[in-house]
Short mmCIF file of C-alpha atoms in Angstrom, two decimals:
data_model
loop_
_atom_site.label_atom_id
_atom_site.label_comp_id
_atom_site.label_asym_id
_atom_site.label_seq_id
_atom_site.Cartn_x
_atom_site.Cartn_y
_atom_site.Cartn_z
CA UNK A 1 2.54 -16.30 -13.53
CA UNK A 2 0.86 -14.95 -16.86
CA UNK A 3 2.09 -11.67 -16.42
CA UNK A 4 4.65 -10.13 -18.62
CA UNK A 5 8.43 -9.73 -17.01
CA UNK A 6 7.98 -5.92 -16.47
CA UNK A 7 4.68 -6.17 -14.89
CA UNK A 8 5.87 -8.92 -12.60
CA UNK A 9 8.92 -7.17 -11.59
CA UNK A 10 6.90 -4.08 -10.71
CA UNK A 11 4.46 -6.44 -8.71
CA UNK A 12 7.68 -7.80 -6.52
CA UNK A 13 9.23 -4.49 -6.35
CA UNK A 14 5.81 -2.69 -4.43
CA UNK A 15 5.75 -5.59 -2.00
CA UNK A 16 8.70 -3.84 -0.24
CA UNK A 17 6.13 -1.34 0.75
CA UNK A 18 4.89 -2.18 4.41
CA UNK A 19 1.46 -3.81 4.67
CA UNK A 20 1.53 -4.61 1.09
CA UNK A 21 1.51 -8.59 0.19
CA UNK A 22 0.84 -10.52 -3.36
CA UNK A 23 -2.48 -9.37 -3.53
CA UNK A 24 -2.14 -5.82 -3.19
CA UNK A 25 0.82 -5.51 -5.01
CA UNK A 26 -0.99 -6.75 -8.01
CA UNK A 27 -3.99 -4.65 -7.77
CA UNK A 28 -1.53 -1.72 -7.03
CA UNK A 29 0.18 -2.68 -10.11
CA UNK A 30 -2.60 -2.95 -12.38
CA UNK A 31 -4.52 0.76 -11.25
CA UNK A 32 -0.94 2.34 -12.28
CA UNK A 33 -0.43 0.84 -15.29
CA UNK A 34 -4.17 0.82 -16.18
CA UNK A 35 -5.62 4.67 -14.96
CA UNK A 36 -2.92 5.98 -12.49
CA UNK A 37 0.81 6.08 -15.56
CA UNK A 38 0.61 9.95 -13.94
CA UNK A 39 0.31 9.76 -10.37
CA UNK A 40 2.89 6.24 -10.68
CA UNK A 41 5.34 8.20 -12.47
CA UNK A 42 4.89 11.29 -9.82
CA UNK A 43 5.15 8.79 -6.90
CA UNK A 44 8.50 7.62 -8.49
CA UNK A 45 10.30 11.07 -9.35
CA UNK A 46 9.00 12.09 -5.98
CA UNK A 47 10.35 8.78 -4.25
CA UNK A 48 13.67 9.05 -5.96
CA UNK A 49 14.29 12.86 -4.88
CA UNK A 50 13.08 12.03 -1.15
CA UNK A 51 15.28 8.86 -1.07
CA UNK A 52 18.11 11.31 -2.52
CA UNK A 53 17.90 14.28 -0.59
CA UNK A 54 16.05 13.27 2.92
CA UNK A 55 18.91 12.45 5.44
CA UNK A 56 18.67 12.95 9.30
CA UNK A 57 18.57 16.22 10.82
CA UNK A 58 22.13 17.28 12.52
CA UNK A 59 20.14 18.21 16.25
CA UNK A 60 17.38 15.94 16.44
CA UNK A 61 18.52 13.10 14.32
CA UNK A 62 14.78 13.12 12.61
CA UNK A 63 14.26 13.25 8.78
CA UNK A 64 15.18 16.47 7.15
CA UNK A 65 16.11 17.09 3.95
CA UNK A 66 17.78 20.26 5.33
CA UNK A 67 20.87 19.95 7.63
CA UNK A 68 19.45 21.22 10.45
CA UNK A 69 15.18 20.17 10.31
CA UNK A 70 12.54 23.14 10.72
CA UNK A 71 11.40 22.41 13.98
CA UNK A 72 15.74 22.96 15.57
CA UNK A 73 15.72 25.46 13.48
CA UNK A 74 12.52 27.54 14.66
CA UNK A 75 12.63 30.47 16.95
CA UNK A 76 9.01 30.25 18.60
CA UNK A 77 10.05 27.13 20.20
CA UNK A 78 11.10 26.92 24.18
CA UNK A 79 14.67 25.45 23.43
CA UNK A 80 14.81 24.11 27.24
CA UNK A 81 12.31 21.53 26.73
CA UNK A 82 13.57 18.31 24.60
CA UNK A 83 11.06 15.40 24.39
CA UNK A 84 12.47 11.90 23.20
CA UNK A 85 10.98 10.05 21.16
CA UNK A 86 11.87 6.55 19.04
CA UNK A 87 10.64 7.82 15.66
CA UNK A 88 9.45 11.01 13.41
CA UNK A 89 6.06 9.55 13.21
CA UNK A 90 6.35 9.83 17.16
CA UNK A 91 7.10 13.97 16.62
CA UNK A 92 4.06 14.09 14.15
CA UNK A 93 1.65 12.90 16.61
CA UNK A 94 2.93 14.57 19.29
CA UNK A 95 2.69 17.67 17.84
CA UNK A 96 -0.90 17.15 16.70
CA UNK A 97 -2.28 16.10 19.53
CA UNK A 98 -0.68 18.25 22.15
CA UNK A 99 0.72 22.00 23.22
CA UNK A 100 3.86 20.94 23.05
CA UNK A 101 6.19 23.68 22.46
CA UNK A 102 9.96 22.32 23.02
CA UNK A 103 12.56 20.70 20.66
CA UNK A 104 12.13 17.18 19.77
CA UNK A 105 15.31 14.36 19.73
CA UNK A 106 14.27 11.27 17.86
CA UNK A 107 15.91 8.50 18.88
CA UNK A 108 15.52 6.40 15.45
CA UNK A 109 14.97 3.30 16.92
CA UNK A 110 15.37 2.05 20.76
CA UNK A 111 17.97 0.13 22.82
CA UNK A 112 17.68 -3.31 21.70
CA UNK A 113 21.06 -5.30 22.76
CA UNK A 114 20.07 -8.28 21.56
CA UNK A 115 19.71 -7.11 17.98
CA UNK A 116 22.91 -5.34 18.49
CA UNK A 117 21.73 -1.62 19.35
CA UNK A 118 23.67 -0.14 21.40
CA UNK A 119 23.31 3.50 22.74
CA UNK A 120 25.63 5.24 19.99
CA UNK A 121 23.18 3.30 17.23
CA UNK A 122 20.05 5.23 18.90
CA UNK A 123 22.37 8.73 19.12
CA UNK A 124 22.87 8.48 23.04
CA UNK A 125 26.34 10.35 22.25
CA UNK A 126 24.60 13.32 20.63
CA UNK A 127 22.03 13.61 23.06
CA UNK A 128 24.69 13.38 25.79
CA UNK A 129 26.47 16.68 24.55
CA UNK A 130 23.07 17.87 24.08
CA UNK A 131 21.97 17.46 28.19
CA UNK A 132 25.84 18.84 28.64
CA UNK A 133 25.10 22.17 26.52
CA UNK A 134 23.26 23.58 29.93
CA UNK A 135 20.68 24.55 27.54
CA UNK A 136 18.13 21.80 28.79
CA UNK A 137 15.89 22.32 31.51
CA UNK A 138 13.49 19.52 31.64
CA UNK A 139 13.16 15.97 29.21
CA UNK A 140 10.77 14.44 28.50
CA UNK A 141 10.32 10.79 27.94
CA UNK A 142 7.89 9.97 25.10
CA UNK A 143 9.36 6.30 24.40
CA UNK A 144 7.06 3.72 23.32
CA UNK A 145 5.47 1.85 25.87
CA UNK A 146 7.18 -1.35 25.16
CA UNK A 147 9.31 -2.89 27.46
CA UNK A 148 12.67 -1.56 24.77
CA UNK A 149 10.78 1.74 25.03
CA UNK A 150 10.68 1.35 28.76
CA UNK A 151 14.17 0.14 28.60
CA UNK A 152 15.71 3.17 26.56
CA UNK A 153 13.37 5.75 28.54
CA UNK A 154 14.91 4.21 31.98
CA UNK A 155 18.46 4.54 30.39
CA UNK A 156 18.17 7.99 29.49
CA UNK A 157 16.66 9.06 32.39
CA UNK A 158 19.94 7.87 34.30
CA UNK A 159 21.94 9.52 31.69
CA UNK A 160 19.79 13.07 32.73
CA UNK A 161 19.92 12.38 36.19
CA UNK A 162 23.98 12.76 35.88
CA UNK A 163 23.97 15.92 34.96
CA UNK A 164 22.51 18.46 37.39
CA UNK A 165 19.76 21.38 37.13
CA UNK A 166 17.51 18.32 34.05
CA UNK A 167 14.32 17.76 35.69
CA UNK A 168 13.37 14.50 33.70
CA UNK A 169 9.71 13.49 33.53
CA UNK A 170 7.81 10.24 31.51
CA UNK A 171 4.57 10.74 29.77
CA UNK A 172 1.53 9.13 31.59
CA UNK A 173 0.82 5.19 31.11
CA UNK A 174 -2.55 4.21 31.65
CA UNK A 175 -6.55 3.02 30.77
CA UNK A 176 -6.33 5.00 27.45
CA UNK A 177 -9.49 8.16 26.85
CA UNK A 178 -12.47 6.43 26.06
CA UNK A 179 -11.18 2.86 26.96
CA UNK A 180 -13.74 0.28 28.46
CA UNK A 181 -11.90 -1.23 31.41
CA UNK A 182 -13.26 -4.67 30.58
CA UNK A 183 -11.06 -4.58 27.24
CA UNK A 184 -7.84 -3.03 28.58
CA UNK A 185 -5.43 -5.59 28.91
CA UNK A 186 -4.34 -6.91 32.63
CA UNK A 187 -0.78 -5.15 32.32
CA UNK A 188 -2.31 -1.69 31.48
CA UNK A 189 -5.19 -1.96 33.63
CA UNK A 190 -2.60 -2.87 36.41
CA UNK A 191 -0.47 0.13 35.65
CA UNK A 192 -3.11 2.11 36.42
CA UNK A 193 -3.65 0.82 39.55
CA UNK A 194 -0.09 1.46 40.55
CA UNK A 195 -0.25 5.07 39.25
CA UNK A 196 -3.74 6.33 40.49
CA UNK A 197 -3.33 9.55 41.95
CA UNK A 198 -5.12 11.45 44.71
CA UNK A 199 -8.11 13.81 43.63
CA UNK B 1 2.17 19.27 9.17
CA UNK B 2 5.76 19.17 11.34
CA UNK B 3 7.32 17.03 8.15
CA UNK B 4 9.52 18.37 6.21
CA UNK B 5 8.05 19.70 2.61
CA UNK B 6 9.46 16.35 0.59
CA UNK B 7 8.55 13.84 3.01
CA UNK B 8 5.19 15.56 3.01
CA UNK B 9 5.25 15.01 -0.69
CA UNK B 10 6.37 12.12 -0.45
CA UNK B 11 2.77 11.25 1.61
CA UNK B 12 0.98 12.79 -0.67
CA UNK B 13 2.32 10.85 -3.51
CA UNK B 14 1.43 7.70 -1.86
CA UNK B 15 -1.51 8.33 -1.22
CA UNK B 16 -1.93 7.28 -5.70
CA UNK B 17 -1.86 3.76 -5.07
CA UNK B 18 -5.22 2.68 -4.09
CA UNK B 19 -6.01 1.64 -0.91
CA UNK B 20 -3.70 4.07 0.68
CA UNK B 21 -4.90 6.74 2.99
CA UNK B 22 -3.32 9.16 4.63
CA UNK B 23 -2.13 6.76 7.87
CA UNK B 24 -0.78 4.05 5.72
CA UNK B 25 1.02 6.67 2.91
CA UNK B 26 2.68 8.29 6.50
CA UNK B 27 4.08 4.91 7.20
CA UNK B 28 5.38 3.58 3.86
CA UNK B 29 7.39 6.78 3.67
CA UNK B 30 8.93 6.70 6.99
CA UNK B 31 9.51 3.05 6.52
CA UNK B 32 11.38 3.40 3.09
CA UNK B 33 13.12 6.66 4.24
CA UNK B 34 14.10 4.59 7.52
CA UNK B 35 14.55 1.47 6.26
CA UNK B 36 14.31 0.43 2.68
CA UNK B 37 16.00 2.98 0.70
CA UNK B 38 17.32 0.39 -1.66
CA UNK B 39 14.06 -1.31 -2.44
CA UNK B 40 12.18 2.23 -2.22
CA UNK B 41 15.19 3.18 -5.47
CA UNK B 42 14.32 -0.26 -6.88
CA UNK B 43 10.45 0.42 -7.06
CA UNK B 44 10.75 3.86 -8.24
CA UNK B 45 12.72 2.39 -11.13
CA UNK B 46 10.96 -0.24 -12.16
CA UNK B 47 8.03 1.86 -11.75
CA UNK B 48 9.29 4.33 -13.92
CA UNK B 49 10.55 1.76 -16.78
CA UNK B 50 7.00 0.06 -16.20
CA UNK B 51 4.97 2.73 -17.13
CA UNK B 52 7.14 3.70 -19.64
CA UNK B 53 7.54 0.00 -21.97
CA UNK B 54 4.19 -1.14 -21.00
CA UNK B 55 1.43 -1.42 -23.38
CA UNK B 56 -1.15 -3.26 -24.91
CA UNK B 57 -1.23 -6.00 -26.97
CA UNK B 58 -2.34 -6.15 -30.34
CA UNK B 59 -4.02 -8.95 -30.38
CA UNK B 60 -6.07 -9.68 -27.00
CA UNK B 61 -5.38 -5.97 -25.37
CA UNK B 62 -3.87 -7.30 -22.16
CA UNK B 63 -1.12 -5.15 -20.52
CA UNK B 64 1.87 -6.57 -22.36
CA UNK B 65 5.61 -4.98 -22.66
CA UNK B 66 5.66 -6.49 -26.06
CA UNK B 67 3.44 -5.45 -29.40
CA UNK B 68 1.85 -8.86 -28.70
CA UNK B 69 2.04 -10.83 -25.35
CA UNK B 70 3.27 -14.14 -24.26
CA UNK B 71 -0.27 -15.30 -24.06
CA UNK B 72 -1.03 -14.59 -27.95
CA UNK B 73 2.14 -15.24 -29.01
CA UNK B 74 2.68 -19.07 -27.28
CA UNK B 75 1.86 -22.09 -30.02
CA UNK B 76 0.68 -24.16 -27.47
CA UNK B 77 -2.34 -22.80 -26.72
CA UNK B 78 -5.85 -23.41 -28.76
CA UNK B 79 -6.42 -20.77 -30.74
CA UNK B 80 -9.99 -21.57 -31.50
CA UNK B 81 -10.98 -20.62 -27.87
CA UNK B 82 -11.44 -17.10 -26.72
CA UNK B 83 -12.59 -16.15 -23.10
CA UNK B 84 -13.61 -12.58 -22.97
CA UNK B 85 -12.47 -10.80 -19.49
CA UNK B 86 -12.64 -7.30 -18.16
CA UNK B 87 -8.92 -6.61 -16.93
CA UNK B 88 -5.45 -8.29 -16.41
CA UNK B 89 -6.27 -9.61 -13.10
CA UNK B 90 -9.25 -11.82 -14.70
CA UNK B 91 -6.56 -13.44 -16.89
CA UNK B 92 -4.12 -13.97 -14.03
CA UNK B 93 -7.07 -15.56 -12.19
CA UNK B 94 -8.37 -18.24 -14.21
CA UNK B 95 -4.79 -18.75 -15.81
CA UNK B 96 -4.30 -20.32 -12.01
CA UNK B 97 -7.42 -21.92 -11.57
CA UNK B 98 -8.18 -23.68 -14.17
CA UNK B 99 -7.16 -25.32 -16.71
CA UNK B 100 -8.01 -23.16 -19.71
CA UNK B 101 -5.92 -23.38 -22.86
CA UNK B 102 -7.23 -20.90 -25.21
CA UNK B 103 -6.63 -17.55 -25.57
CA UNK B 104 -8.30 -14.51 -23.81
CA UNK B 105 -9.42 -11.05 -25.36
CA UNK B 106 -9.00 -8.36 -22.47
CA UNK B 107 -12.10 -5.39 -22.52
CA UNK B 108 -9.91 -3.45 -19.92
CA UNK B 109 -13.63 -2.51 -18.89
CA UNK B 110 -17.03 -3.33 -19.41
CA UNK B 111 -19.99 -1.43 -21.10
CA UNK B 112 -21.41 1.72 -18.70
CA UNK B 113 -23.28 4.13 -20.89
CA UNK B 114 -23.39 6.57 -17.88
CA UNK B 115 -19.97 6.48 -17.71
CA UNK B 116 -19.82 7.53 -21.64
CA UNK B 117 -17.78 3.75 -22.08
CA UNK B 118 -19.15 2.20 -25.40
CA UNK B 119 -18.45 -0.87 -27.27
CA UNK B 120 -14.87 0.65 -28.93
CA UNK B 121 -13.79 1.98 -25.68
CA UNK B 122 -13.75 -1.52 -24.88
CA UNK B 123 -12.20 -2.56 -28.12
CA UNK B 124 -15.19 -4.39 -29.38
CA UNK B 125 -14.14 -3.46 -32.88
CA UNK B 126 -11.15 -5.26 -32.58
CA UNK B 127 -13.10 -8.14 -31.05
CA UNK B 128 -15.32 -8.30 -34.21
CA UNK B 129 -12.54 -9.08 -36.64
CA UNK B 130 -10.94 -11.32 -34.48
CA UNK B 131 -14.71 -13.16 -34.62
CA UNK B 132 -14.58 -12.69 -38.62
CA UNK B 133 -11.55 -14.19 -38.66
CA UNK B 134 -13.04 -17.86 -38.87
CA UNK B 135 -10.22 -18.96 -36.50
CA UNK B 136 -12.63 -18.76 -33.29
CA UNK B 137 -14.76 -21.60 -32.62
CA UNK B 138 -16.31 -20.84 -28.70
CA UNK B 139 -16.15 -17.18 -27.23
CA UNK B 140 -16.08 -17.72 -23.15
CA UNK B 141 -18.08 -14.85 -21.51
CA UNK B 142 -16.21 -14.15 -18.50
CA UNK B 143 -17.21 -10.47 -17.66
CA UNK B 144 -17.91 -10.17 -14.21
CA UNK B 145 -20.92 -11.07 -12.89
CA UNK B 146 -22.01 -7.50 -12.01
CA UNK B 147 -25.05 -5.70 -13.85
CA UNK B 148 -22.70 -3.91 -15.92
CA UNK B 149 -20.15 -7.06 -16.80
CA UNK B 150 -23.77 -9.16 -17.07
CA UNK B 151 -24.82 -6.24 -20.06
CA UNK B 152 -21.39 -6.39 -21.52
CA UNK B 153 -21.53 -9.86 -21.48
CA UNK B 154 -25.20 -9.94 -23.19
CA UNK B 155 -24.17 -7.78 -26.31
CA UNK B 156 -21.22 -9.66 -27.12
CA UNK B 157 -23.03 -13.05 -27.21
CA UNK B 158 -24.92 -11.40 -29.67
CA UNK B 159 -22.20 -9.98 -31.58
CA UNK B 160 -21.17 -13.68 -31.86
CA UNK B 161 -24.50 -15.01 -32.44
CA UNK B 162 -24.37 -12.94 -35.84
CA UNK B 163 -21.39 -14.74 -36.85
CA UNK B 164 -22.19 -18.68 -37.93
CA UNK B 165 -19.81 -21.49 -36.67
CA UNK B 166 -19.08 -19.67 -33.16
CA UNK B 167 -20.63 -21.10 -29.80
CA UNK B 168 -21.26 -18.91 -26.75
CA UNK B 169 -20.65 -19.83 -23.10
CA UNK B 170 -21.35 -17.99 -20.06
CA UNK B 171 -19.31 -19.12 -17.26
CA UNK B 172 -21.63 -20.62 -14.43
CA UNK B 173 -22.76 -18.44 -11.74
CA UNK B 174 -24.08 -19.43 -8.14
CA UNK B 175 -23.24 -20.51 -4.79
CA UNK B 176 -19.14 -20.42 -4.06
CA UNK B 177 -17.64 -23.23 -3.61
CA UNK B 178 -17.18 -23.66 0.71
CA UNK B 179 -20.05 -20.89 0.97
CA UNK B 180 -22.03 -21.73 3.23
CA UNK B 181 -26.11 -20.71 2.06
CA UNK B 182 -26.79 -19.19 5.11
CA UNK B 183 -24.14 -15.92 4.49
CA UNK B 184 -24.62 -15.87 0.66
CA UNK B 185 -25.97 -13.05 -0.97
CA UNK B 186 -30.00 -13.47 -1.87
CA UNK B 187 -29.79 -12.39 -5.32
CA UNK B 188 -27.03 -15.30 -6.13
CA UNK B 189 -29.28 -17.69 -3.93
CA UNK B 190 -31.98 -16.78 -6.03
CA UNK B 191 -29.74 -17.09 -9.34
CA UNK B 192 -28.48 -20.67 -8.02
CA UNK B 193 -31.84 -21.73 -7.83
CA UNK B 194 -32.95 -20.88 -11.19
CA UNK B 195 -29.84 -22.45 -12.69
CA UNK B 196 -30.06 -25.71 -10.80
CA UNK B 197 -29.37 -28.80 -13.11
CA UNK B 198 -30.66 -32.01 -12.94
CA UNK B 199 -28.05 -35.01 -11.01
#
């Protein structure tokens, strides 16, 4: 390395961003130092404050840096509907893409026993009091499509189906819009087969 | 937006370090806020002490924590070698791939008249003493080998052509090594050809 100390510490310390490896981290490194000192030192103060503040919100278990996150706290939203999902990039795209109107509960992860995670690590207890609070009406199940995701969707939807009154429903799995058939792979394509419905 | 206001900051932010749209800033802050707080602390630090203690050096203008750098300061390298470079990188580079022991002189830039960048934006002043000094004895042209880092490279070989005792070197430009001719570029084709030596 011909770098100074500093600069090489600075190029180690931005590969714990994801995506980024040597390479990047040194071209990251050098725009800062070279034409970027006020948007780096932004992106710091900012990083430090968000790393500070941010914890999980006290409903939904999603990022908030309030106790209880804007969405659980809102009053336009239909507070019978509660769609699960495995992370807040999940909500985000959810509610971009779609009508949505309910609560989110973000699971923060999925059931993966053989790294050790366990319903209470995922929140199961919360969301149990949750479908107990008679304030639910319908979940939905907005896991990944993985077979944890599948996993922690078909877990929860037992958990639902204990209580009475929780219709529980799990989003569409399918040839995706605008898909070719010929490069949907054999799994999904077979899914579909298994799940066409009458027109 | 359904993030909160800081983690939407926190986006934004990330969105400085080049290469970094809005997809890839989303998931570097989930990822630290979910996963690396500790390293996400440690980069805002160092980031923060980085752009804070780093300079440039006196002598070469390299990024350099220290007045003058390890480079410039080392006695084992030969001082009457000088390879010219555009930015940090370029040093890093041929420190690793060859087996160059002088020093380098960094332009942080090359010559763009459009751009308003003129010879002392690019420290050329500096550059002159250093070639007044007597101690240089071949300047290594190592601009890139783009029109502007070609013209940069053209008015400092005469800036050492005015001074007696100094030879000029371009390094050699053509075909990559493994490139096959087919996929190479027609204007470096063309260049190879022109420059072809005798076996």
């Amino acid at each position: 390395m011909s770098f100074s100390p500093l600069i090489n510490q600075l190029i180690e310390a931005l590969r714990c961003l994801p995506g980024v490896g040597p390479k990047s981290a040194q071209r990251m490194a050098f725009y800062l130092l070279d034409r970027e000192r006020e948007g780096g030192r932004h992106l710091a103060n900012t990083l430090l404050e968000a790393i500070e503040k941010v914890g999980h919100c006290e409903q939904c278990r999603n990022l908030s840096e309030t106790p209880v996150c804007q969405l659980c706290a809102s009053d336009s939203r239909d507070r019978s509907l509660l769609c699960i999902v495995e992370t807040p990039a999940d909500v985000h795209a959810i509610a971009q893409a779609t009508e949505y109107k309910g609560l989110f509960f973000v699971l923060m992860g999925h059931l993966s026993p053989l790294d050790g995670i366990g319903p209470l690590d995922i929140g199961l207890d919360k969301l149990g009091e949750r479908l107990d609070s008679g304030e639910i009406s319908e979940v939905i199940l907005a896991t990944n499509a993985t077979v944890e995701g599948e996993a922690t969707a078909h877990y929860i939807a037992e958990m639902a189906a204990r209580r009475e009154g929780i219709n529980v429903s799990r989003i569409a799995q399918g040839v995706p819009m605008g898909g070719e058939l010929e490069y949907v792979n054999s799994s999904t394509l077979s899914r579909a087969f298994l799940e066409r419905h009458r027109l």
